[in-house]
mmCIF file of C-alpha atoms in Angstrom:
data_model
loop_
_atom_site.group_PDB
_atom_site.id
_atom_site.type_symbol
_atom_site.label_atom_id
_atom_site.label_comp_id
_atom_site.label_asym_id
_atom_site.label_seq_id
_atom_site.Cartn_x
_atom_site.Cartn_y
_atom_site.Cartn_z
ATOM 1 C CA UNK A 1 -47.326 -30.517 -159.659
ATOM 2 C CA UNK A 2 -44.048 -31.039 -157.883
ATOM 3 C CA UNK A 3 -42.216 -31.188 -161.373
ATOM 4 C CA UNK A 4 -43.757 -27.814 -162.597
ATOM 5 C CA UNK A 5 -43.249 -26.258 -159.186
ATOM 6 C CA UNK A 6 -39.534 -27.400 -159.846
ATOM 7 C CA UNK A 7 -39.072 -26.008 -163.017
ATOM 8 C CA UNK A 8 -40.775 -23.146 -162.637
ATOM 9 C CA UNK A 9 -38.648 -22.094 -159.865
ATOM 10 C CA UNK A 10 -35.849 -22.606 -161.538
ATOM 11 C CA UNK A 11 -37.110 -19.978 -164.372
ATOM 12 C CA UNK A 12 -38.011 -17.626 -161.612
ATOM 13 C CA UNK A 13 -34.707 -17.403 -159.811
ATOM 14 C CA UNK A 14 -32.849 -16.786 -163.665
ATOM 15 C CA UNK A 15 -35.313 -14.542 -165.309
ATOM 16 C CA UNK A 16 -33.802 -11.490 -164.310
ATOM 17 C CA UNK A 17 -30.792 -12.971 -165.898
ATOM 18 C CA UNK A 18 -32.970 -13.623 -169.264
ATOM 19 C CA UNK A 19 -34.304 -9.941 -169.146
ATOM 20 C CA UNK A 20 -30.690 -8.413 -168.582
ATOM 21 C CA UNK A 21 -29.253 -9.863 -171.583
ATOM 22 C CA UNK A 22 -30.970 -8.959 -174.188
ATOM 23 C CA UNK A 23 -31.690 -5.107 -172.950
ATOM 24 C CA UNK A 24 -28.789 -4.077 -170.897
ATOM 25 C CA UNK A 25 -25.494 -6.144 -172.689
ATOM 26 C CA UNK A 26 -22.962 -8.659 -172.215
ATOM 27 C CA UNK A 27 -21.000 -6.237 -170.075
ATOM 28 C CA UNK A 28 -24.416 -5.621 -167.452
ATOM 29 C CA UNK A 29 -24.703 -9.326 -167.341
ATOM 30 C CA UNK A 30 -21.451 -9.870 -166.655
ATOM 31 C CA UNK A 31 -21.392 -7.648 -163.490
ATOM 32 C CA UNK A 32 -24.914 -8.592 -162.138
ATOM 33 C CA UNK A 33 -23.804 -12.328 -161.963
ATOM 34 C CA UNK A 34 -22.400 -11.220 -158.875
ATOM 35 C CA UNK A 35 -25.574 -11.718 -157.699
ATOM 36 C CA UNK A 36 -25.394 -15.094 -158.876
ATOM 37 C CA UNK A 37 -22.723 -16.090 -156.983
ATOM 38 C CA UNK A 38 -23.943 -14.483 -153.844
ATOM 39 C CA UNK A 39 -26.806 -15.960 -153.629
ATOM 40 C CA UNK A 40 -25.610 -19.171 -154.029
ATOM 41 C CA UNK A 41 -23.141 -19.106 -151.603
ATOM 42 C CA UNK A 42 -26.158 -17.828 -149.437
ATOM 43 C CA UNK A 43 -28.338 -20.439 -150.188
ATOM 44 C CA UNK A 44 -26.025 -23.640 -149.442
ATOM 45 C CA UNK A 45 -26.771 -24.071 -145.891
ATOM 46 C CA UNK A 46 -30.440 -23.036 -146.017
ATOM 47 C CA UNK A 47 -30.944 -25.354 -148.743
ATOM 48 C CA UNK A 48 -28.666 -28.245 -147.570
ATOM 49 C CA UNK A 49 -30.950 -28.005 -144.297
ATOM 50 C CA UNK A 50 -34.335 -28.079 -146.576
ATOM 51 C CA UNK A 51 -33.407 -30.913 -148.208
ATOM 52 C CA UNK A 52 -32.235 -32.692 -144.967
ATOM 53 C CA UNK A 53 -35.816 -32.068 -142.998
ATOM 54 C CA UNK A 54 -37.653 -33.265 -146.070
ATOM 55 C CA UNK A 55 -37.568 -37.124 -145.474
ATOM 56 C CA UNK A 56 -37.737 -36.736 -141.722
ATOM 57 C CA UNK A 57 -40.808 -34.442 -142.337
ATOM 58 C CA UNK A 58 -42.745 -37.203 -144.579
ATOM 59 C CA UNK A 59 -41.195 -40.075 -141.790
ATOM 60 C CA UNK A 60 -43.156 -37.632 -139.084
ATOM 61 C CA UNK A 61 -46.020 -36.859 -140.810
ATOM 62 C CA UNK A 62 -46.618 -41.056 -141.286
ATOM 63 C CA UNK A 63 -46.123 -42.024 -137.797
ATOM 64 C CA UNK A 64 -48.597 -39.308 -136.454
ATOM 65 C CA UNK A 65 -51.378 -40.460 -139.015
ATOM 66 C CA UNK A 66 -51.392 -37.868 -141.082
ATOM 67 C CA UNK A 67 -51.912 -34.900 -138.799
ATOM 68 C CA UNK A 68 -50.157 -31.581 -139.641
ATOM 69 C CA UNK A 69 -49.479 -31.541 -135.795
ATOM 70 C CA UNK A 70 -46.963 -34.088 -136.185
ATOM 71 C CA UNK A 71 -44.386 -31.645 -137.914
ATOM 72 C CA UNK A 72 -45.062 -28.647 -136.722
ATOM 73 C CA UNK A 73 -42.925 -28.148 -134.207
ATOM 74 C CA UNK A 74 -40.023 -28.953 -136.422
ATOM 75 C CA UNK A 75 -41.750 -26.688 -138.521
ATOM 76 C CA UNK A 76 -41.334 -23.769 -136.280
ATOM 77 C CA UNK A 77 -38.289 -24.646 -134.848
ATOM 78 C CA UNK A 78 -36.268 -24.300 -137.930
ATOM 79 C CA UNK A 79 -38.142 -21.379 -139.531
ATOM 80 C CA UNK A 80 -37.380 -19.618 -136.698
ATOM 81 C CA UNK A 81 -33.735 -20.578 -136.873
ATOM 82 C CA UNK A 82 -33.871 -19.497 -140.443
ATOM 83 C CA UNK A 83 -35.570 -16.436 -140.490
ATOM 84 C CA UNK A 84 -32.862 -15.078 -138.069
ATOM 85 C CA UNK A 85 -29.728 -16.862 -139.441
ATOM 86 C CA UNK A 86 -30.037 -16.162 -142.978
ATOM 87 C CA UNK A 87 -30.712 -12.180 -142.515
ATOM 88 C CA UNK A 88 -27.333 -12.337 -140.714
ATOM 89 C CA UNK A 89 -25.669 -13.797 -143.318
ATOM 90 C CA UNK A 90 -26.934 -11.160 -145.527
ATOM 91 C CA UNK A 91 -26.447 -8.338 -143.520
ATOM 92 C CA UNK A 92 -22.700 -9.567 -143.014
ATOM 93 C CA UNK A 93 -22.665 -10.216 -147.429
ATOM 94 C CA UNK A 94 -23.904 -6.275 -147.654
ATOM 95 C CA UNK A 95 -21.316 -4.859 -145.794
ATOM 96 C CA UNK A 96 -18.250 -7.303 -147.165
ATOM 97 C CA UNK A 97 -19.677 -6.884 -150.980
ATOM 98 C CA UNK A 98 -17.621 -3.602 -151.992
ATOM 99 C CA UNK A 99 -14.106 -4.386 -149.826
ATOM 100 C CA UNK A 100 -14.323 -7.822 -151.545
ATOM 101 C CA UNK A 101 -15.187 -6.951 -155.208
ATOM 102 C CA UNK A 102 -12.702 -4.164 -154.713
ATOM 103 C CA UNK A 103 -10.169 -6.777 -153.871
ATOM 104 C CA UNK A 104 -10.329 -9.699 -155.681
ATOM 105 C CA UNK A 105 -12.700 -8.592 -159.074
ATOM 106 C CA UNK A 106 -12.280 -4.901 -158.904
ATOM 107 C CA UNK A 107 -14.006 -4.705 -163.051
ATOM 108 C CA UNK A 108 -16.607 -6.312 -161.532
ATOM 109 C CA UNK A 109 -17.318 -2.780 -159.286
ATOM 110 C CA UNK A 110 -20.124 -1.676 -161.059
ATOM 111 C CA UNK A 111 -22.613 -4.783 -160.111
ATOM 112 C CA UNK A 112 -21.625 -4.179 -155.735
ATOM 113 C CA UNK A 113 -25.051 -1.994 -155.808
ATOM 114 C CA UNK A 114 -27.299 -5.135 -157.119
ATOM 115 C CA UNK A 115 -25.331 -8.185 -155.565
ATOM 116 C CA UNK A 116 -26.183 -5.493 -152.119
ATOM 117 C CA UNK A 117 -29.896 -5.247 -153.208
ATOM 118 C CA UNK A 118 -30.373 -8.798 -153.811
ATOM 119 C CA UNK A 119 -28.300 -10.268 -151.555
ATOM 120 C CA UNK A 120 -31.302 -9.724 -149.013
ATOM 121 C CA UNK A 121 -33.465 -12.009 -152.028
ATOM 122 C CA UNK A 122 -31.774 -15.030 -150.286
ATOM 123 C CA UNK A 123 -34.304 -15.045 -147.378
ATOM 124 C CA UNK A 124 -37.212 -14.876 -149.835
ATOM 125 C CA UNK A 125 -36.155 -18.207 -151.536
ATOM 126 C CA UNK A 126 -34.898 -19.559 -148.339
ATOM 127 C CA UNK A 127 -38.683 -19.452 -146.916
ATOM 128 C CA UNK A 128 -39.974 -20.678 -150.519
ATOM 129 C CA UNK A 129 -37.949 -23.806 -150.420
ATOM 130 C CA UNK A 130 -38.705 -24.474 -147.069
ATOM 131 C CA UNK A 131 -42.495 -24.074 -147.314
ATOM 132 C CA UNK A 132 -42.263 -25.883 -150.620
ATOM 133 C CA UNK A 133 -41.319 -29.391 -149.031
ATOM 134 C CA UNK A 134 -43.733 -28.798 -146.597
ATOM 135 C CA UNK A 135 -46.848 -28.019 -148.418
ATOM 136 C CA UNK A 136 -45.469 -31.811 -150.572
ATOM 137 C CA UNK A 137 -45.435 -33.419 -146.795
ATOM 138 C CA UNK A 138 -48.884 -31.949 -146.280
ATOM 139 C CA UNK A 139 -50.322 -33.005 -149.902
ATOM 140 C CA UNK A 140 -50.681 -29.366 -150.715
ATOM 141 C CA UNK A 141 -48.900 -29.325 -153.461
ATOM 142 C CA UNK A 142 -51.030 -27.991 -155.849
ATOM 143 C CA UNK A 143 -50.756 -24.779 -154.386
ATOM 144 C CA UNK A 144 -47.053 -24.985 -155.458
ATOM 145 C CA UNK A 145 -48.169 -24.527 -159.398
ATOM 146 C CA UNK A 146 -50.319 -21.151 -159.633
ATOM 147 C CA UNK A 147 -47.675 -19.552 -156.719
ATOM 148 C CA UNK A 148 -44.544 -20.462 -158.549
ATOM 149 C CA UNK A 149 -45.984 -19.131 -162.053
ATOM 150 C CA UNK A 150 -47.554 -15.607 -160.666
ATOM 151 C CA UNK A 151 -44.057 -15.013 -159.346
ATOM 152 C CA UNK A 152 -42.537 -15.572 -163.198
ATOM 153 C CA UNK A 153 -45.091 -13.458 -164.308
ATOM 154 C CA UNK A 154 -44.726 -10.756 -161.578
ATOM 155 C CA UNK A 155 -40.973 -10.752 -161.485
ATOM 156 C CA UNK A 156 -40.589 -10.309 -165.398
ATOM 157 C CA UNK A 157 -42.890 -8.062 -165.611
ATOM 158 C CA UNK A 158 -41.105 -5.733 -162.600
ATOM 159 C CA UNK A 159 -37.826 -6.424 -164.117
ATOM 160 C CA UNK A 160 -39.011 -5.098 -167.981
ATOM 161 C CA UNK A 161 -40.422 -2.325 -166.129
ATOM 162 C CA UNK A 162 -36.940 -1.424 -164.246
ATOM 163 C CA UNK A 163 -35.156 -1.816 -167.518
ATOM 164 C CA UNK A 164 -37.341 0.677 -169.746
ATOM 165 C CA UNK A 165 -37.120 3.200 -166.766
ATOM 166 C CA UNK A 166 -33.264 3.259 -167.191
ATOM 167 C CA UNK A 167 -32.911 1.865 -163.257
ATOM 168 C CA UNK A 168 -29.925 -0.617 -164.938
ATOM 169 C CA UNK A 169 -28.907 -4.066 -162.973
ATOM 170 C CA UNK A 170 -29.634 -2.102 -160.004
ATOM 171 C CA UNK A 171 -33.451 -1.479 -160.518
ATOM 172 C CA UNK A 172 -33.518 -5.367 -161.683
ATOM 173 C CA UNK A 173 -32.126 -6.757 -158.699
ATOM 174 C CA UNK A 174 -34.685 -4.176 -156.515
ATOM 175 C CA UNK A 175 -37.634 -5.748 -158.752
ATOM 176 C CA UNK A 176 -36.476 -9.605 -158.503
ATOM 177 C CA UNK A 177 -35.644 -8.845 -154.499
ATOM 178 C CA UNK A 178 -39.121 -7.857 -154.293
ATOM 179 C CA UNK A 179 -40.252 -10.870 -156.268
ATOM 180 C CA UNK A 180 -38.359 -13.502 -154.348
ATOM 181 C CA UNK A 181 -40.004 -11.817 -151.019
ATOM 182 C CA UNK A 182 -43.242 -11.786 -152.129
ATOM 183 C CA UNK A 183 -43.103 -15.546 -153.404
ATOM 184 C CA UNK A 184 -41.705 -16.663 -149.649
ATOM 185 C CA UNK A 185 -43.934 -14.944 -147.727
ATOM 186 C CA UNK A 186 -47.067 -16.050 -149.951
ATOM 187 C CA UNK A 187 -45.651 -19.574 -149.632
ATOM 188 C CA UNK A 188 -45.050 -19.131 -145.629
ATOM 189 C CA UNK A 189 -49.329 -18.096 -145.740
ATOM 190 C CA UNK A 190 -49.896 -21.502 -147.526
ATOM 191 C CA UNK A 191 -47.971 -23.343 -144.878
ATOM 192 C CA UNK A 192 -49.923 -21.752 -141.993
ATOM 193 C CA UNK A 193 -53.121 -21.858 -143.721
ATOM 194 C CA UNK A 194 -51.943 -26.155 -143.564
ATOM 195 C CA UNK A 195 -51.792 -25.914 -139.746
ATOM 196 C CA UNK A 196 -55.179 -24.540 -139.299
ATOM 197 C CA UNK A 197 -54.182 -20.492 -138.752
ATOM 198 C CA UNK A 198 -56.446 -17.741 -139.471
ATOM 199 C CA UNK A 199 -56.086 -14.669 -141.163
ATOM 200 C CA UNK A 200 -54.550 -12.740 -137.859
ATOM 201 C CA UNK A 201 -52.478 -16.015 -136.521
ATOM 202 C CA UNK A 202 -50.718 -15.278 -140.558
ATOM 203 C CA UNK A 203 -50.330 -11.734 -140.788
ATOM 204 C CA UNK A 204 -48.438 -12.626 -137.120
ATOM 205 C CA UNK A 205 -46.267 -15.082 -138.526
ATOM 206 C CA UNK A 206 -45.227 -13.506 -141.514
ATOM 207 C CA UNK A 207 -44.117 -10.555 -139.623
ATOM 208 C CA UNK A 208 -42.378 -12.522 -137.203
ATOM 209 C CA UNK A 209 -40.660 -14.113 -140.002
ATOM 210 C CA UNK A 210 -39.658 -10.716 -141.713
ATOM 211 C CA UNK A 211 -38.822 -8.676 -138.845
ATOM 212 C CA UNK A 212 -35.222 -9.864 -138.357
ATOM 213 C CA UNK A 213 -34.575 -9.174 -142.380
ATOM 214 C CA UNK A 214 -35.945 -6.021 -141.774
ATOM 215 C CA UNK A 215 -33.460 -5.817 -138.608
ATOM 216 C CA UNK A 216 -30.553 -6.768 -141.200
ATOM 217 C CA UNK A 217 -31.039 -4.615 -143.793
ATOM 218 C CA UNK A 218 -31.798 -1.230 -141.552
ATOM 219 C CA UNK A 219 -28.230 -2.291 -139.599
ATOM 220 C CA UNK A 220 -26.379 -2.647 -142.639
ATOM 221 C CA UNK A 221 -27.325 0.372 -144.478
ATOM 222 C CA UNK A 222 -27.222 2.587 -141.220
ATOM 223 C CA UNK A 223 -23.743 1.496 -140.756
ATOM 224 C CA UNK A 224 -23.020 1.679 -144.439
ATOM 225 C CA UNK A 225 -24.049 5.350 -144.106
ATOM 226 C CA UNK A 226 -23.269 6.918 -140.814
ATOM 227 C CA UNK A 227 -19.669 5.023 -139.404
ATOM 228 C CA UNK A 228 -16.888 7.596 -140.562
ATOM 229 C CA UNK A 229 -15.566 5.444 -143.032
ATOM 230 C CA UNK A 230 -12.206 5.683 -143.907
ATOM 231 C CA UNK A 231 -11.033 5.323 -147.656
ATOM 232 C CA UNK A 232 -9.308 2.099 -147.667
ATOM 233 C CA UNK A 233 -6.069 2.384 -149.684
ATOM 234 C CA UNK A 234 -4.358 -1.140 -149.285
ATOM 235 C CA UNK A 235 -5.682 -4.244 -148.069
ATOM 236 C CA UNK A 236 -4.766 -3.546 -144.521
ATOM 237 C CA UNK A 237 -7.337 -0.913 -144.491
ATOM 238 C CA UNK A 238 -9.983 -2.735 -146.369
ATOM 239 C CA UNK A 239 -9.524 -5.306 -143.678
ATOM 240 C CA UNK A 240 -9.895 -3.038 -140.530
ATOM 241 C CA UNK A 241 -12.875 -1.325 -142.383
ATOM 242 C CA UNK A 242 -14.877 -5.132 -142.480
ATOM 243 C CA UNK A 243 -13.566 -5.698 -138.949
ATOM 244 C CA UNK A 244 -14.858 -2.476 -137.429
ATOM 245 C CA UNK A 245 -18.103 -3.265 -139.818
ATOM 246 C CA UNK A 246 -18.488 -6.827 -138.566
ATOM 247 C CA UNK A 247 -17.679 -5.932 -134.601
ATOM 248 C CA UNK A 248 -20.675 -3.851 -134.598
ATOM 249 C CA UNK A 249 -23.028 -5.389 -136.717
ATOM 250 C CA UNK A 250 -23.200 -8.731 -134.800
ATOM 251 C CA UNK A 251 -23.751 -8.274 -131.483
ATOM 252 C CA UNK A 252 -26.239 -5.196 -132.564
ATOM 253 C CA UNK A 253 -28.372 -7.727 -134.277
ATOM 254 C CA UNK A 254 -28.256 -10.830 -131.767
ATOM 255 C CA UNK A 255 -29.556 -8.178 -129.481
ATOM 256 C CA UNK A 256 -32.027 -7.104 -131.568
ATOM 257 C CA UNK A 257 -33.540 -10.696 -133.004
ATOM 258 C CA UNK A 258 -33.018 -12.214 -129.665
ATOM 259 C CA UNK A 259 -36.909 -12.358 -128.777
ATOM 260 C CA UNK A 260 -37.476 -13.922 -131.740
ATOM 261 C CA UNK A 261 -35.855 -17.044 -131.032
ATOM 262 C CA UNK A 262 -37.631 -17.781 -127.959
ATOM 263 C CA UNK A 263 -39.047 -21.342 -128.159
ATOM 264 C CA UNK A 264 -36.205 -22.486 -130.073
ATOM 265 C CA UNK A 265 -33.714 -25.077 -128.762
ATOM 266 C CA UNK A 266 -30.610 -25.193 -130.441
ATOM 267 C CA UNK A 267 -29.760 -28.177 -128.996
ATOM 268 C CA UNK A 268 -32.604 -30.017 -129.895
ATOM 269 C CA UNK A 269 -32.633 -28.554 -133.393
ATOM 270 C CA UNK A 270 -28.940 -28.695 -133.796
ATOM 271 C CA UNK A 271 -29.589 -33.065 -133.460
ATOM 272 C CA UNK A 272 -32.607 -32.427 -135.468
ATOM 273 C CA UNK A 273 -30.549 -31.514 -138.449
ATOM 274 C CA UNK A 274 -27.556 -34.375 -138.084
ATOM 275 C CA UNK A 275 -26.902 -36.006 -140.892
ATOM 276 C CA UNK A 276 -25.547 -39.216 -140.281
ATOM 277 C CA UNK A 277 -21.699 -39.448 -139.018
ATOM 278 C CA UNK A 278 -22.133 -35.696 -137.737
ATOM 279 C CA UNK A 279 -25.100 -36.486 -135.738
ATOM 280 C CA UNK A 280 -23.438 -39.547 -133.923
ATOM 281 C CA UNK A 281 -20.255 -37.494 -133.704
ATOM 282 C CA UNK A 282 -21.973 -35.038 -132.249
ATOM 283 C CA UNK A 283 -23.871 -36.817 -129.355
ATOM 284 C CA UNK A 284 -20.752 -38.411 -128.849
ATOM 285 C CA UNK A 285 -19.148 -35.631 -127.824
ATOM 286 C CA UNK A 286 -22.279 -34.189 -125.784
ATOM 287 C CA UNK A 287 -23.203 -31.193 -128.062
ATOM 288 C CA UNK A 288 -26.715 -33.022 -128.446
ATOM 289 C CA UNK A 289 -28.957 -35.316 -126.305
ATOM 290 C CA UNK A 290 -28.296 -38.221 -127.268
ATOM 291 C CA UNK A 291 -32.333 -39.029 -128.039
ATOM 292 C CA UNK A 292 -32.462 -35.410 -130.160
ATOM 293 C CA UNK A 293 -31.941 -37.243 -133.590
ATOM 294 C CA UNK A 294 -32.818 -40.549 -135.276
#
């Protein structure tokens, strides 16, 4: 199960690509693998942490016989630390997409619209990789298999659909956004389903997981919109323009996900997530307790 789950991942996050080709050009694909390489940039720390709790997850799971108890704290502790970082990220990738294409790739101008769109996607296959190493530690990985291939079938069917309406890259990386958050969030159920939650206690936590990417995306676009923009000209003004764009986009949403972290110690999570070298380093220097990590 954990093999097909693997590989059928893997066709999920590149189908859109396998669509594109073949209907829209060489040219189409070459501008929406922007998306590409946003998303991986994205993805590196989310995923470098997923793969990090995994062992400590089963180690936690064995010395508390078995009970889903045993990592659920964790559990929360970093999905809340997720759902809030990874938005930001986004948020901050929307608003730097044009200045920087303009910049460095400027041919590359007409894929900024779908590396915006799915930019967001990131948090969707943040929560699915997450969840996905949990549901293993649990022995619920069967429910890896049927999830994993409805979201290949969904997502290329969305994507055709996008295509043969003329939407372009645009309406494919709108469809395969939708696809990614659909797949987390279905994945996040399973996971709270494995600590005992009903219906409500689910509905809850997926919108507690989705409210600060809902946070990101209505900041970004509302400042995308309504800031009197000036037409940058040189790279002086394309800097100032990202400056003004990042000064109020930050502190806007810290304010506004703050409640959601509440229950969350950075601290502890912070020595949580030391790998080894950093984590010594770091209790050495008193930035964690020095029992936070093992």
């Amino acid at each position: 199960p954990m093999f097909i789950s693997t590989s059928s991942s893997i066709v999920m996050r590149n189908i859109d690509r396998v669509i594109v080709l073949p209907t829209l050009g060489t040219e189409s694909l070459g501008h929406y693998s922007l998306t590409v390489i946003a998303l991986t940039f994205l993805l590196y720390l989310p995923d470098s942490i997923t793969y990090v709790l995994y062992p400590q997850f089963l180690r936690r799971y064995a010395e508390g016989d078995s009970r889903p108890e045993s990592i659920r704290g964790l559990v929360e502790r970093v999905l809340k630390g997720m759902t809030v970082f990874v938005p930001l990220l986004c948020g901050l990738t929307y608003l730097f997409a044009r200045d920087a294409v303009t910049l460095l790739l400027p041919k590359y101008i007409p894929g900024v619209t779908a590396l915006r769109v799915l930019c967001f996607g990131a948090v969707g296959i943040a929560l699915s990789n997450l969840a996905s190493v949990v549901l293993m530690t649990l022995g619920r990985q069967m429910l890896l298999v049927p999830a994993a291939l409805l979201s290949i079938v969904v997502g290329a069917s969305l994507d055709l659909v996008a295509v043969k309406l003329g939407y372009g890259i645009t309406g494919v990386a709108w469809t395969t956004f939708f696809t990614f958050l659909v797949n987390g969030s279905i994945m996040l159920g399973f996971v709270q389903r494995g600590f005992g939650g009903d219906g409500r206690a689910i509905a809850a936590g997926l919108a507690r997981a989705l409210a600060p990417l809902v946070i990101a995306i209505a900041l970004a676009a509302s400042l995308e919109k309504f800031l009197p923009w000036m037409e940058p000209r040189d790279l002086v003004s394309h800097l100032v323009r990202l400056a003004l764009a990042t000064v109020i986009f930050l502190p806007a949403y810290i304010v506004l996900t703050w409640p959601f972290t509440r229950g969350m110690s950075l601290r502890q999570l912070v020595g949580e997530l030391s790998i080894p070298v950093i984590g010594p380093m770091l209790r050495r220097f008193g930035v964690v307790d020095r029992g936070a990590s093992s």
